[in-house]
């Protein structure tokens, strides 16, 4: 379909002039005519006019005045003035007031008028195309920014506080609330807690919620590293100062404008404690083998397994560094203090481990979750992950049962009123020999029955008990299948 012909408005108070202009242009354009500017303005309201050709000498209003007026309302319309005057001052006024695209002097030639109108229509078309392209560019730019922001939001959600799983009454709720509050303030953070409690995850979440979220996040575990290696990793080295011929850029420089998380800061040697203090107070450090000072603007988050205040009191940690680090001092609770969280964490870990190993499982049965919830988890999240991985490896069904759980965990009681959680506590605690032996016996009975899926014949055979003797002990201690399943008569021949 061909493009519609452009509309051209001709304004002249002399009818023969209007007729002559129409004849020159009507083969290529849709022509509108008016003998006065008021009628011309009305036609502009009714039609989408691309070019206006107006005579300068008009009754009541000059052509320049009219073109200046319509410029306010229809700035994209191309304006041409026909005039018998050639005074340069008048032309300059016309350009300034009316934004005149072109002057056509009287007497004009039809070809001259046609060429000027063609150029004006082309100019109108180019201006509209430019406006369209500019709009598209703005839209594309806005869309690109929106996509980038969506990606950043997805990254923040994927690595932020949303990934820290917790039950409605979990002690992690207060910790996460405090961490969120500190995250947006550019201050050092000290995370204290046992190994494996998830301090690194909290540090990354704080980075993603901070003003530095679009900058890099680096993490280094200092525990067990030799002092020379820690210095090299943090400070970097100039050529020849460390093995290898090239310069080595340290994390203090790499993390500039980003965040650096140092786990095990309580093991940091004294010389490096001083270097870290300089970073916090001066924002500077010196690479190994170098003389120059390098500036760095990083946010420091550190993790400590031991109480830094106690180390300060023992003279093992610099007090000035401790106070510089502890602007935000957060304690991460161990897994044994997160009773309601273990089931949620176990299910989440199982999904990840199953996907990694390509094994189809759906979850845990009630008894398994009860045992997992009631274990102390001295190894915290790492131990929980290892246990679930081991259960997955030996699983034969899509639901993981309690019989897959390791024996030390199975020996834990199903509730707070059961036997002691720790065999060591029983061995070293108070009480008569008979009471303490019975507590151990209860744990062994429960663990053995669970491994054998409460098949009492098999459990009795392993324990060297008769069927009657096992039943008597279960009745004495009130031990029953926690799933509530009906007991089969497994003891009968």
Coordinates of C-alpha atoms in Angstrom, one line a residue:
X1 CA 0.0 0.0 0.0
X2 CA 1.4 3.4 -1.1
X3 CA 2.0 6.1 1.5
X4 CA -0.7 8.8 1.6
X5 CA 0.2 12.0 -0.2
X6 CA 1.4 14.8 2.1
X7 CA -1.1 17.7 2.9
X8 CA 0.1 21.2 1.9
X9 CA -1.8 24.3 3.1
X10 CA -1.7 27.3 0.7
X11 CA -2.6 30.7 2.2
X12 CA -2.9 33.8 0.0
X13 CA -5.6 36.6 -0.2
X14 CA -5.3 36.7 -4.0
X15 CA -7.4 34.0 -5.6
X16 CA -5.3 33.8 -8.8
X17 CA -2.2 33.3 -6.8
X18 CA -3.9 30.4 -4.9
X19 CA -5.0 28.9 -8.2
X20 CA -1.5 29.1 -9.7
X21 CA 0.1 27.4 -6.6
X22 CA -2.5 24.7 -6.6
X23 CA -1.8 23.9 -10.3
X24 CA 1.9 23.7 -9.6
X25 CA 1.6 21.3 -6.7
X26 CA -1.7 19.3 -7.0
X27 CA -0.1 16.4 -9.0
X28 CA 2.0 15.3 -6.0
X29 CA 0.3 16.7 -2.9
X30 CA -3.1 17.0 -1.3
X31 CA -3.8 20.7 -1.4
X32 CA -5.8 22.8 1.1
X33 CA -6.3 26.5 0.4
X34 CA -7.3 29.5 2.5
X35 CA -7.7 33.2 1.7
X36 CA -7.0 34.4 5.3
X37 CA -5.0 33.1 8.2
X38 CA -8.1 32.4 10.4
X39 CA -9.4 29.9 7.9
X40 CA -5.9 28.5 7.6
X41 CA -5.7 27.9 11.3
X42 CA -9.1 26.1 11.2
X43 CA -7.8 23.8 8.4
X44 CA -4.7 23.1 10.5
X45 CA -7.1 21.9 13.3
X46 CA -8.9 19.5 10.9
X47 CA -6.1 18.0 8.8
X48 CA -2.6 16.7 9.4
X49 CA -0.7 19.4 7.5
X50 CA 2.9 18.8 6.8
X51 CA 3.8 22.0 4.8
X52 CA 2.4 25.5 5.1
X53 CA 3.0 28.0 2.3
X54 CA 1.8 31.5 3.3
X55 CA 2.1 34.9 1.7
X56 CA 3.6 37.6 3.8
X57 CA 1.2 40.4 2.9
X58 CA -2.1 39.2 4.4
X59 CA -5.0 41.4 5.8
X60 CA -5.1 41.6 9.6
X61 CA -2.1 39.3 10.2
X62 CA 1.2 39.0 8.4
X63 CA 2.6 35.7 7.1
X64 CA 5.4 35.9 9.7
X65 CA 3.0 36.5 12.5
X66 CA 0.8 33.6 11.4
X67 CA 3.7 31.2 10.9
X68 CA 5.0 32.2 14.3
X69 CA 1.7 31.4 15.9
X70 CA 1.3 28.0 14.4
X71 CA 4.9 27.2 15.3
X72 CA 3.7 27.0 18.9
X73 CA 1.0 24.5 18.2
X74 CA 2.5 22.5 15.4
X75 CA 6.2 22.8 15.6
X76 CA 6.9 19.8 13.3
X77 CA 5.0 21.5 10.3
X78 CA 7.5 22.9 7.8
X79 CA 6.8 26.6 7.1
X80 CA 7.5 28.5 3.8
X81 CA 7.0 32.2 3.3
X82 CA 6.3 33.9 0.0
X83 CA 7.3 37.5 0.0
X84 CA 8.2 40.4 -2.3
X85 CA 10.6 41.9 0.3
X86 CA 14.2 41.1 0.2
X87 CA 15.3 43.2 3.2
X88 CA 17.8 41.1 5.2
X89 CA 16.6 42.4 8.5
X90 CA 13.0 41.4 7.8
X91 CA 14.2 37.9 6.8
X92 CA 16.2 37.6 10.0
X93 CA 13.1 38.6 12.0
X94 CA 11.0 36.0 10.1
X95 CA 13.6 33.3 10.9
X96 CA 13.7 34.2 14.6
X97 CA 10.0 34.6 15.1
X98 CA 8.4 32.1 12.7
X99 CA 11.1 29.5 12.3
X100 CA 10.8 29.9 8.5
X101 CA 12.3 27.0 6.6
X102 CA 12.6 28.8 3.3
X103 CA 11.7 32.1 1.5
X104 CA 10.3 32.2 -2.0
X105 CA 10.5 35.6 -3.6
X106 CA 7.9 36.9 -6.0
X107 CA 7.5 36.4 -8.8
X108 CA 8.1 32.6 -8.3
X109 CA 8.4 29.9 -10.9
X110 CA 6.2 26.8 -10.7
X111 CA 9.3 24.5 -10.7
X112 CA 10.9 26.5 -8.0
X113 CA 7.7 26.2 -5.9
X114 CA 7.4 22.5 -6.6
X115 CA 11.1 21.8 -5.6
X116 CA 10.7 23.8 -2.4
X117 CA 7.6 21.9 -1.4
X118 CA 9.2 18.6 -2.2
X119 CA 12.1 19.5 0.0
X120 CA 9.8 20.7 2.8
X121 CA 7.8 17.4 2.7
X122 CA 11.0 15.4 2.8
X123 CA 12.2 17.4 5.7
X124 CA 8.9 16.8 7.6
X125 CA 9.3 13.0 6.9
X126 CA 12.9 13.0 8.1
X127 CA 12.0 14.8 11.2
X128 CA 9.3 12.4 12.0
X129 CA 11.6 9.4 11.3
X130 CA 14.2 11.0 13.6
X131 CA 11.6 11.4 16.3
X132 CA 10.5 7.9 15.9
X133 CA 14.0 6.5 16.1
X134 CA 14.8 8.7 19.1
X135 CA 11.7 7.3 20.8
X136 CA 12.7 3.7 19.9
X137 CA 16.2 4.3 21.2
X138 CA 14.8 5.6 24.5
X139 CA 12.4 2.7 24.7
X140 CA 15.2 0.2 23.9
X141 CA 17.5 1.9 26.4
X142 CA 14.7 1.8 29.0
X143 CA 14.0 -1.8 28.2
X144 CA 17.8 -2.6 28.4
X145 CA 17.9 -0.9 31.8
X146 CA 14.9 -2.8 32.9
X147 CA 16.4 -6.1 31.9
X148 CA 19.6 -5.2 33.6
X149 CA 17.8 -4.3 36.8
X150 CA 15.8 -7.5 36.6
X151 CA 19.1 -9.5 36.3
X152 CA 20.5 -7.6 39.2
X153 CA 17.4 -8.2 41.2
X154 CA 17.5 -11.9 40.3
X155 CA 21.1 -12.0 41.4
X156 CA 20.3 -10.3 44.6
X157 CA 17.4 -12.6 45.2
X158 CA 19.5 -15.7 44.3
X159 CA 22.3 -14.7 46.6
X160 CA 20.6 -12.4 49.1
X161 CA 18.8 -12.8 52.4
X162 CA 16.0 -14.7 50.7
X163 CA 18.4 -17.7 50.5
X164 CA 18.8 -17.8 54.3
X165 CA 16.2 -20.4 55.2
X166 CA 14.5 -20.0 58.6
X167 CA 11.3 -21.1 60.4
X168 CA 8.8 -18.5 61.7
X169 CA 10.2 -18.7 65.2
X170 CA 13.9 -19.1 64.2
X171 CA 16.6 -17.2 66.0
X172 CA 17.9 -16.4 62.5
X173 CA 15.0 -14.0 62.0
X174 CA 16.5 -11.4 64.4
X175 CA 19.9 -12.0 63.0
X176 CA 18.8 -11.4 59.4
X177 CA 16.8 -8.3 60.4
X178 CA 20.0 -6.8 62.0
X179 CA 22.1 -7.9 59.0
X180 CA 19.7 -6.2 56.6
X181 CA 19.9 -3.0 58.7
X182 CA 23.7 -3.0 58.7
X183 CA 24.0 -4.0 55.0
X184 CA 23.0 -0.6 53.6
X185 CA 25.6 1.2 55.8
X186 CA 29.1 1.1 54.6
X187 CA 30.7 -0.1 57.8
X188 CA 32.9 -3.1 58.7
X189 CA 31.0 -6.2 59.9
X190 CA 32.1 -8.9 62.4
X191 CA 30.3 -12.2 62.1
X192 CA 31.0 -14.6 65.1
X193 CA 29.9 -18.2 65.2
X194 CA 31.0 -21.8 65.0
X195 CA 32.5 -23.2 61.8
X196 CA 29.8 -24.2 59.3
X197 CA 27.0 -22.0 60.6
X198 CA 26.7 -20.1 57.3
X199 CA 28.7 -16.9 58.0
X200 CA 29.9 -16.7 54.4
X201 CA 26.3 -16.8 53.1
X202 CA 25.3 -14.0 55.4
X203 CA 28.3 -11.9 54.2
X204 CA 27.4 -12.4 50.6
X205 CA 23.8 -11.5 51.3
X206 CA 24.9 -8.3 53.0
X207 CA 27.0 -7.5 50.0
X208 CA 24.0 -8.0 47.6
X209 CA 21.9 -5.8 49.8
X210 CA 24.5 -3.0 50.0
X211 CA 25.3 -0.1 47.7
X212 CA 28.2 -2.1 46.4
X213 CA 26.1 -4.9 45.0
X214 CA 27.1 -4.2 41.4
X215 CA 30.8 -4.5 42.4
X216 CA 32.8 -7.7 43.0
X217 CA 32.5 -9.9 46.1
X218 CA 35.6 -11.8 47.2
X219 CA 36.0 -14.3 50.0
X220 CA 39.1 -15.9 51.6
X221 CA 39.3 -18.5 54.4
X222 CA 42.3 -17.7 56.5
X223 CA 42.0 -20.8 58.7
X224 CA 45.1 -23.0 58.4
X225 CA 46.9 -20.9 55.8
X226 CA 50.6 -20.1 56.4
X227 CA 51.3 -16.5 57.2
X228 CA 53.3 -16.0 54.0
X229 CA 50.5 -17.3 51.8
X230 CA 47.9 -15.1 53.6
X231 CA 50.1 -12.0 53.1
X232 CA 50.5 -12.9 49.4
X233 CA 46.8 -13.4 48.9
X234 CA 45.8 -10.2 50.7
X235 CA 48.6 -7.7 49.8
X236 CA 49.8 -9.1 46.6
X237 CA 53.5 -8.8 45.6
X238 CA 55.8 -6.9 43.3
X239 CA 57.9 -8.7 40.7
X240 CA 60.5 -10.9 42.4
X241 CA 59.1 -10.7 45.9
X242 CA 57.2 -14.0 45.6
X243 CA 57.7 -17.2 43.6
X244 CA 57.1 -16.4 39.9
X245 CA 58.4 -13.5 37.8
X246 CA 55.3 -11.4 37.5
X247 CA 53.5 -9.0 39.8
X248 CA 50.8 -10.5 42.0
X249 CA 47.6 -8.5 42.6
X250 CA 46.2 -9.1 46.1
X251 CA 42.5 -9.3 47.2
X252 CA 42.8 -5.9 48.9
X253 CA 43.3 -4.4 45.5
X254 CA 40.9 -6.6 43.6
X255 CA 38.1 -5.9 46.0
X256 CA 38.4 -2.1 45.5
X257 CA 34.9 -0.6 45.5
X258 CA 33.5 -4.1 46.3
X259 CA 33.3 -6.3 49.4
X260 CA 36.0 -8.6 50.9
X261 CA 34.9 -11.4 53.3
X262 CA 37.7 -12.9 55.4
X263 CA 36.8 -16.0 57.3
X264 CA 38.8 -17.1 60.3
X265 CA 40.1 -13.6 61.1
X266 CA 40.8 -14.8 64.6
X267 CA 43.7 -16.8 63.2
X268 CA 45.3 -13.7 61.6
X269 CA 49.0 -13.3 62.5
X270 CA 50.0 -10.0 64.3
X271 CA 51.8 -8.5 61.4
X272 CA 48.8 -8.9 59.1
X273 CA 46.5 -7.7 61.9
X274 CA 48.4 -4.4 61.6
X275 CA 48.1 -4.4 57.8
X276 CA 44.3 -5.0 58.1
X277 CA 44.0 -2.2 60.6
X278 CA 45.8 0.2 58.2
X279 CA 43.2 -0.8 55.5
X280 CA 40.4 0.1 57.8
X281 CA 41.8 3.3 59.1
X282 CA 43.7 4.7 56.1
X283 CA 42.3 2.8 53.2
X284 CA 45.8 1.8 52.1
X285 CA 48.3 -1.0 52.0
X286 CA 51.7 -1.9 50.7
X287 CA 52.3 -5.0 48.5
X288 CA 55.1 -7.4 49.4
X289 CA 58.4 -6.3 48.1
X290 CA 57.0 -2.8 47.2
X291 CA 57.6 0.7 48.5
X292 CA 54.5 2.5 47.2
X293 CA 51.2 2.8 49.0
X294 CA 48.1 1.5 47.2
X295 CA 44.7 2.9 48.0
X296 CA 41.7 0.7 48.3
X297 CA 38.0 1.5 49.0
X298 CA 36.5 -1.8 50.0
X299 CA 34.0 -3.0 52.5
X300 CA 35.4 -5.5 54.9
X301 CA 33.3 -8.3 56.4
X302 CA 35.1 -10.8 58.7
X303 CA 34.1 -14.1 60.2
X304 CA 35.5 -15.5 63.5
X305 CA 35.0 -18.9 65.1
X306 CA 36.3 -17.7 68.5
X307 CA 35.3 -14.7 70.6
X308 CA 37.6 -11.9 69.6
X309 CA 36.9 -10.0 72.8
X310 CA 38.3 -13.0 74.7
X311 CA 41.3 -13.1 72.4
X312 CA 41.9 -9.4 73.0
X313 CA 41.8 -10.0 76.8
X314 CA 44.4 -12.8 76.3
X315 CA 46.7 -10.6 74.3
X316 CA 46.2 -12.6 71.1
X317 CA 44.3 -10.0 69.0
X318 CA 44.9 -6.3 68.6
X319 CA 42.2 -4.3 70.5
X320 CA 42.3 -1.5 68.0
X321 CA 41.6 -3.9 65.2
X322 CA 38.8 -5.5 67.2
X323 CA 37.1 -2.2 67.8
X324 CA 37.6 -1.2 64.2
X325 CA 36.0 -4.4 63.0
X326 CA 33.1 -4.7 65.5
X327 CA 31.1 -1.7 64.4
X328 CA 28.5 -4.3 63.4
X329 CA 29.0 -7.3 65.6
X330 CA 26.6 -10.2 64.7
X331 CA 26.6 -13.7 66.3
X332 CA 25.4 -16.5 64.1
X333 CA 23.7 -19.3 66.1
X334 CA 24.8 -22.9 65.7
X335 CA 22.4 -25.4 64.2
X336 CA 21.6 -27.0 67.5
X337 CA 20.0 -23.7 68.5
X338 CA 17.9 -23.6 65.4
X339 CA 15.5 -26.5 66.1
X340 CA 12.7 -25.4 63.8
X341 CA 15.1 -24.8 60.9
X342 CA 16.7 -28.2 60.5
X343 CA 13.8 -29.8 58.6
X344 CA 13.6 -26.8 56.2
X345 CA 17.4 -26.8 55.6
X346 CA 17.4 -30.6 55.2
X347 CA 14.7 -30.5 52.5
X348 CA 16.5 -27.7 50.7
X349 CA 19.9 -29.5 50.8
X350 CA 18.3 -32.7 49.6
X351 CA 16.9 -31.0 46.5
X352 CA 20.3 -29.5 45.7
X353 CA 22.2 -32.8 46.4
X354 CA 19.7 -34.9 44.4
X355 CA 20.0 -32.6 41.4
X356 CA 23.8 -32.6 41.6
X357 CA 23.9 -36.4 41.6
X358 CA 21.0 -37.0 39.3
X359 CA 18.9 -39.1 41.8
X360 CA 15.2 -38.8 42.0
X361 CA 14.0 -38.3 45.6
X362 CA 11.2 -36.2 47.1
X363 CA 11.9 -35.8 50.8
X364 CA 12.1 -37.4 54.2
X365 CA 9.6 -39.4 56.2
X366 CA 8.4 -38.0 59.6
X367 CA 10.7 -40.2 61.7
X368 CA 13.8 -39.2 59.7
X369 CA 13.0 -35.5 60.2
X370 CA 12.4 -36.0 63.9
X371 CA 15.9 -37.6 64.3
X372 CA 17.5 -34.9 62.2
X373 CA 15.8 -32.2 64.3
X374 CA 16.9 -33.6 67.6
X375 CA 20.6 -34.1 66.8
X376 CA 23.1 -31.5 68.0
X377 CA 25.0 -31.1 64.7
X378 CA 28.4 -30.1 66.1
X379 CA 29.6 -29.8 62.5
X380 CA 26.6 -27.5 61.7
X381 CA 25.6 -27.1 58.1
X382 CA 28.6 -29.0 56.7
X383 CA 27.7 -32.0 58.8
X384 CA 24.0 -31.8 57.9
X385 CA 25.0 -31.7 54.2
X386 CA 27.3 -34.6 54.5
X387 CA 24.7 -36.7 56.3
X388 CA 22.0 -36.0 53.7
X389 CA 24.4 -36.8 50.9
X390 CA 25.2 -40.1 52.5
X391 CA 21.5 -40.9 53.0
X392 CA 20.8 -40.1 49.3
X393 CA 23.6 -42.4 48.2
X394 CA 22.1 -45.4 50.1
X395 CA 18.4 -44.6 49.4
X396 CA 16.3 -47.1 47.6
X397 CA 13.1 -45.2 47.7
X398 CA 12.0 -41.7 46.7
X399 CA 11.4 -40.9 50.4
X400 CA 14.3 -41.1 52.7
X401 CA 13.6 -43.0 55.9
X402 CA 15.2 -42.9 59.3
X403 CA 17.0 -46.2 58.8
X404 CA 19.4 -44.4 56.5
X405 CA 20.6 -42.0 59.2
X406 CA 24.0 -42.6 60.7
X407 CA 24.1 -44.4 64.0
X408 CA 25.4 -41.5 66.2
X409 CA 22.4 -39.4 65.1
X410 CA 19.9 -42.3 65.5
X411 CA 21.1 -42.7 69.1
X412 CA 19.7 -39.2 69.9
X413 CA 16.2 -39.1 71.5
X414 CA 13.1 -38.1 69.5
X415 CA 12.1 -35.4 72.0
X416 CA 13.3 -33.1 74.8
X417 CA 12.1 -35.5 77.4
X418 CA 14.0 -38.5 76.1
X419 CA 17.5 -39.7 76.9
X420 CA 20.5 -37.4 77.0
X421 CA 21.6 -36.0 73.6
X422 CA 25.3 -36.7 74.3
X423 CA 26.8 -40.0 75.3
X424 CA 29.7 -38.1 76.8
X425 CA 27.3 -36.2 79.1
X426 CA 25.9 -39.5 80.4
X427 CA 29.4 -40.9 81.0
X428 CA 30.7 -37.9 82.8
X429 CA 27.5 -36.7 84.5
X430 CA 25.9 -37.4 87.9
X431 CA 23.6 -40.3 88.8
X432 CA 23.8 -43.8 89.8
X433 CA 25.5 -46.4 87.6
X434 CA 22.1 -48.1 87.0
X435 CA 20.5 -44.8 85.8
X436 CA 23.4 -43.9 83.5
X437 CA 23.6 -47.4 82.0
X438 CA 19.8 -47.3 81.3
X439 CA 20.1 -44.0 79.4
X440 CA 22.8 -45.6 77.2
X441 CA 20.7 -48.7 76.7
X442 CA 17.7 -46.6 75.6
X443 CA 19.7 -44.9 73.0
X444 CA 21.1 -48.2 71.6
X445 CA 17.7 -49.8 71.5
X446 CA 16.1 -46.9 69.6
X447 CA 19.1 -46.7 67.1
X448 CA 19.0 -50.4 66.4
X449 CA 15.3 -50.6 65.9
X450 CA 15.3 -47.6 63.6
X451 CA 18.1 -49.1 61.4
X452 CA 16.1 -52.3 61.0
X453 CA 12.9 -50.3 60.2
X454 CA 11.4 -51.5 63.6
X455 CA 11.7 -55.1 62.6
X456 CA 12.0 -56.4 66.2
X457 CA 13.2 -59.9 65.3
X458 CA 16.2 -58.5 63.4
X459 CA 16.9 -56.0 66.2
X460 CA 16.7 -58.7 68.9
X461 CA 19.1 -60.9 66.9
X462 CA 21.7 -58.1 66.5
X463 CA 21.5 -57.2 70.2
X464 CA 21.7 -60.8 71.4
X465 CA 18.3 -60.6 73.1
X466 CA 15.4 -63.0 73.1
X467 CA 12.2 -61.8 71.6
X468 CA 10.6 -61.6 75.0
X469 CA 13.5 -59.8 76.5
X470 CA 13.4 -57.1 73.8
X471 CA 9.7 -56.6 74.2
X472 CA 10.2 -56.3 78.0
X473 CA 12.8 -53.6 77.6
X474 CA 10.7 -51.6 75.1
X475 CA 7.8 -51.7 77.5
X476 CA 10.0 -50.7 80.4
X477 CA 11.4 -47.6 78.6
X478 CA 8.2 -46.7 76.8
X479 CA 9.9 -47.0 73.4
X480 CA 7.6 -47.2 70.4
X481 CA 7.8 -46.7 66.7
X482 CA 7.6 -42.9 66.3
X483 CA 5.7 -43.1 63.0
X484 CA 2.8 -44.8 64.8
X485 CA 2.7 -47.8 62.4
X486 CA 0.9 -50.9 63.5
X487 CA 3.4 -53.4 64.9
X488 CA 3.6 -56.7 63.1
X489 CA 3.8 -59.8 65.2
X490 CA 7.5 -60.2 64.2
X491 CA 8.4 -62.1 67.3
X492 CA 6.2 -65.1 66.6
X493 CA 7.6 -68.1 64.7

